[in-house]
XYZ file of C-alpha atoms in Angstrom:
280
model
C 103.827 84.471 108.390
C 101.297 86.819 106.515
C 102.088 89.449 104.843
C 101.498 93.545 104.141
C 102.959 96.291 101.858
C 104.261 99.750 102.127
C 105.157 102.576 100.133
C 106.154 105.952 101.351
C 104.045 108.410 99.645
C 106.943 110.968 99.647
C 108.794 111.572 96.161
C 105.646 110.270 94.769
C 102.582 110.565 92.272
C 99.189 109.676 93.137
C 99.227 107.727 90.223
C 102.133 105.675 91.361
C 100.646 104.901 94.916
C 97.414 104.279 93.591
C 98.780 101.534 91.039
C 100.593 100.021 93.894
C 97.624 99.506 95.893
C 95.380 98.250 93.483
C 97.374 95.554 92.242
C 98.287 94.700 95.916
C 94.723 94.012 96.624
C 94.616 91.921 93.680
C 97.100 89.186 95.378
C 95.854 87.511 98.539
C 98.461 87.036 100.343
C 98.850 90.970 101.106
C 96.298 91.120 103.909
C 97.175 95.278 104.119
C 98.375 98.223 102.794
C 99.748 100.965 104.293
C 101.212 104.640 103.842
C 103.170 107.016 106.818
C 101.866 110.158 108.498
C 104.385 112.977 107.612
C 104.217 116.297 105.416
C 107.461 116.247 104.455
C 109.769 113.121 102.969
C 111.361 111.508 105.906
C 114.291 109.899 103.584
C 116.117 111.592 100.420
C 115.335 115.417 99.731
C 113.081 117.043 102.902
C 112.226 119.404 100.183
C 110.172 117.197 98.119
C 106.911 116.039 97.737
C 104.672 114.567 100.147
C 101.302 113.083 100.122
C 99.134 113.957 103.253
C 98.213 110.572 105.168
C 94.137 110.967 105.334
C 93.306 112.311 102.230
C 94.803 109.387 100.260
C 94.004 107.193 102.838
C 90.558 107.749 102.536
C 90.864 107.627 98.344
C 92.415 104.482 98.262
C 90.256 102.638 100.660
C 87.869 103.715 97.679
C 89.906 102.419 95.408
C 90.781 98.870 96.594
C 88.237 96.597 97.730
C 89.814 93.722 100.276
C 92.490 94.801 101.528
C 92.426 96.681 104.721
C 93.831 99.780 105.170
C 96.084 102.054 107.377
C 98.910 104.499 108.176
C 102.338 103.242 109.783
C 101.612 105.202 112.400
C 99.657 108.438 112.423
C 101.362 110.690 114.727
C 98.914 112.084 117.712
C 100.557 115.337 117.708
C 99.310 116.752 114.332
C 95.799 116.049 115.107
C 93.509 116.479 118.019
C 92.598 112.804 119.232
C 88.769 113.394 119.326
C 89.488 114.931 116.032
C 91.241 111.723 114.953
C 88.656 109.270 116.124
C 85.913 110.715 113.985
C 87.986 110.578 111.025
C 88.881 106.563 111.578
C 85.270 105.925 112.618
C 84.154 107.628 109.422
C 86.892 105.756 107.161
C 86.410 102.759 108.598
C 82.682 103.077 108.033
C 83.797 103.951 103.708
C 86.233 101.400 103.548
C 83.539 98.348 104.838
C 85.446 97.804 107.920
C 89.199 97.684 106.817
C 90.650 100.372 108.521
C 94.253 99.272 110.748
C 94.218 102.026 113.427
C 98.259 103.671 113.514
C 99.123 105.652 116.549
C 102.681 106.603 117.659
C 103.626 109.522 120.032
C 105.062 111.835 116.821
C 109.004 112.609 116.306
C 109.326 115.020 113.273
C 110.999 117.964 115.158
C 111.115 119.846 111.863
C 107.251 119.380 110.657
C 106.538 120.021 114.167
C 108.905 123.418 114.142
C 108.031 124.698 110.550
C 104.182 124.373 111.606
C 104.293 126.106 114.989
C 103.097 122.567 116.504
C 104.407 121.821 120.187
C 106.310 118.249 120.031
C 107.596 118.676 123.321
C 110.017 116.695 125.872
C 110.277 113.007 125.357
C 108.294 112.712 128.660
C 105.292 115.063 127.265
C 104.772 113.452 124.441
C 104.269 109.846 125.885
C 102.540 111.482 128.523
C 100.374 112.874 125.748
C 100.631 110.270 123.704
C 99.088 108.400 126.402
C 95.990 110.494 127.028
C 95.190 110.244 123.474
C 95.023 106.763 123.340
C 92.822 106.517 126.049
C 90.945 109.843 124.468
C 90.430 107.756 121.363
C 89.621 104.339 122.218
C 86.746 105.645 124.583
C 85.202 107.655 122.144
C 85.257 104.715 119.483
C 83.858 102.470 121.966
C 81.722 104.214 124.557
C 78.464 106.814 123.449
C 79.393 109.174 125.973
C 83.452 110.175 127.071
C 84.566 112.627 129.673
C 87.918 112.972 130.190
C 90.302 115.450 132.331
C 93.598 115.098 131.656
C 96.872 117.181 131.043
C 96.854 117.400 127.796
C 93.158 116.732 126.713
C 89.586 117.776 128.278
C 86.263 116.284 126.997
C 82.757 116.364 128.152
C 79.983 114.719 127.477
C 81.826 113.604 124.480
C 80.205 112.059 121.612
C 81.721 109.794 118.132
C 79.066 109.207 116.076
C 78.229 106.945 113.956
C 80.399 104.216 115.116
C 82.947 102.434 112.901
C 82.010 99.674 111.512
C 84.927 96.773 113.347
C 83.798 96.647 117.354
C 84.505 97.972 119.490
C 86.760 99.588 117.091
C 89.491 99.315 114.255
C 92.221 97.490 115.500
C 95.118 99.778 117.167
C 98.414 99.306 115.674
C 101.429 101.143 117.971
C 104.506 101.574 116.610
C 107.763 101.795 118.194
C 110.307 100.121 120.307
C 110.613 101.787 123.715
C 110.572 99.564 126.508
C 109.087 101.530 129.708
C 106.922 103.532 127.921
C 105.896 102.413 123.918
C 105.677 98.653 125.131
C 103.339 99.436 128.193
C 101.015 101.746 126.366
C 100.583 98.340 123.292
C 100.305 96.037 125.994
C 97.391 98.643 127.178
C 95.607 99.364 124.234
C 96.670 97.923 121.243
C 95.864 94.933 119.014
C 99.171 95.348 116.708
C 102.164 96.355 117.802
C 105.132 96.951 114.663
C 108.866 96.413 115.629
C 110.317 99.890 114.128
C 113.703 98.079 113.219
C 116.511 96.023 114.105
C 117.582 92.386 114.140
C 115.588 89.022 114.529
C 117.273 88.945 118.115
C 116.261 92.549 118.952
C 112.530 91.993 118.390
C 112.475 88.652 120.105
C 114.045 90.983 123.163
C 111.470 93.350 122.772
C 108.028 91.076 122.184
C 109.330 89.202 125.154
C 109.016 92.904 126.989
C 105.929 93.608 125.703
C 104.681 90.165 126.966
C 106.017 90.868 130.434
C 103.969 94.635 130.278
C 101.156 92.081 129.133
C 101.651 89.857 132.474
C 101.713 92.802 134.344
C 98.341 94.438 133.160
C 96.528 90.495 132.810
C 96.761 90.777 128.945
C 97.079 87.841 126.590
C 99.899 88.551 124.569
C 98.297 86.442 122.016
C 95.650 89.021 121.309
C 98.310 91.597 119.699
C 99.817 90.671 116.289
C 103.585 91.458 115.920
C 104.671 92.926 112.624
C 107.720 94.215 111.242
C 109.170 96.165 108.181
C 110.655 94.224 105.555
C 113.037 96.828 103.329
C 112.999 96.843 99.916
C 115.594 99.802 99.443
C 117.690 101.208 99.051
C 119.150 99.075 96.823
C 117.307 95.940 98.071
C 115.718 93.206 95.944
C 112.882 90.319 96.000
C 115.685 87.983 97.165
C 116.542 89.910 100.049
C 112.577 90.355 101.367
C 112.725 86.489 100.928
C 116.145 86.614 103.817
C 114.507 89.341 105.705
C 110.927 87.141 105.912
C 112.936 83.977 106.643
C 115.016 85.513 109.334
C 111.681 86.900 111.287
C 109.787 83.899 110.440
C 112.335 81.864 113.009
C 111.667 84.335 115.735
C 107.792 83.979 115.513
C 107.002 87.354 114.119
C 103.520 87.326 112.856
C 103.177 90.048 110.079
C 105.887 91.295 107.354
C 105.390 94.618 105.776
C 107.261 95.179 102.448
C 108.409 98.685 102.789
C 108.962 99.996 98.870
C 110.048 103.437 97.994
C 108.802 105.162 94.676
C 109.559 104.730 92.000
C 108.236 101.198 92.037
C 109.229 98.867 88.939
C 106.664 97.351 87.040
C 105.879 93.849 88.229
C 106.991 93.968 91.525
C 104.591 93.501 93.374
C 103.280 90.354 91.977
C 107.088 89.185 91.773
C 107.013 89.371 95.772
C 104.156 87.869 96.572
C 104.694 84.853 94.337
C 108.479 84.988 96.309
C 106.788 85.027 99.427
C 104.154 82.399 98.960
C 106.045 79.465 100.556
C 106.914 81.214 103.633
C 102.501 82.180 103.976
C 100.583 80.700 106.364
């Protein structure tokens, strides 16, 4: 298994997620690093504090210098998707080619409500959600996009300069629904994250994903399979270590260490000597 790390960047300082990330991409065996897309804290007090996604994205791809980057996911319903695939063609370009690519369809009913921003049905948004995968990965790839769709309208649509990874950053979707989330990875994505559950309930749904795979002549073997592995509340290095163990049996390819702030001291270099055997 290899191996990523997390930490929600709500009910936390810059500082805090900063120091995180740099000593992560001091230890090898994290391959990424990654943040969520929200404005307000999706656990504890709604209230509180919430780093935007980009912005710090963008500074701590500065700040870090191997690991690669990205958001778990970036919701396509706060930003426009020709919108968003400038800004990952332009951070992939600062970062040296390290950007991991986050989409999911967007949930957040009260973001979405207290900003005047239309979430819609369950059916629009995949619908849209959709669109703006197809939206996005033709304007990374292609120098020219038109596109007429329900939700989105280009012409004679330009990206420019392309990112740096070709034809672009890998496309990580998140999510577990089975009609519609598993088609739309098997489609377009080079990552696809479990959102949560048992061993047995992502073997059940990577084996659907692999049948959307047959279905559209796709090589299942060309998307990487990750997961969350929790570290709170209340969780410790020992319990990663049975959560990693567990996932390894089932053939999962990628464990993300999902922290909260604040984040002891030491931690991070605790896990990945922890998770060191299981590495490979």
């Amino acid at each position: 298994m290899r191996f990523g790390i997390k930490l929600m960047p709500q009910h936390c300082t810059w500082d805090e997620l900063l120091a995180l990330w740099r000593e992560a991409d001091e230890h090898e065996l994290f391959e990424s690093a990654w943040t969520f897309d929200h404005f307000y804290p999706i656990y504890g007090d709604w209230q509180g504090p919430c780093l935007e996604a980009w912005v710090t994205l963008g500074a701590l791809a500065q700040a870090t210098s191997r690991i690669r980057v990205g958001c778990l996911v970036n919701g396509v319903v706060y930003r426009h998707p020709a919108v968003l695939a400038n800004m990952a063609a332009a951070l992939d370009i600062v970062s040296g080619g390290r950007l991991e690519l986050g989409l999911g369809a967007g949930w957040n009913e009260r973001e979405c409500d207290a900003y005047g921003i239309e979430l819609g049905t369950l059916t629009e948004r995949f619908d849209r959600f959709e669109e703006a995968c197809e939206v996005i990965t033709r304007l990374l790839r292609d120098e020219r996009t038109d596109f007429s769709g329900r939700y989105y309208t280009l012409t004679d649509a330009r990206c420019e300069p392309k990112s740096v990874q070709r034809p672009h950053p890998p496309i990580c979707i998140g999510g577990g629904g089975e009609k519609r989330t598993l088609r739309i990875a098997a489609k377009y994505a080079q990552h696809w994250n479990f959102p949560g559950g048992t061993p047995d309930d992502y073997r059940r749904k990577r084996d659907v994903l692999h049948e959307h795979c047959a279905a559209l002549s796709r090589d299942p073997s060309e998307i990487t399979t990750s997961t969350h592995l929790l570290m709170w509340p209340s969780k410790t290095v020992d319990d990663v270590v049975a959560q990693a163990e567990a996932y390894a049996e089932v053939g999962l390819d990628l464990g993300i260490v999902y922290l909260e702030a604040p984040v002891a001291p030491g931690v991070v270099s605790e896990l990945a000597d922890a998770l060191a055997p299981l590495a490979g």
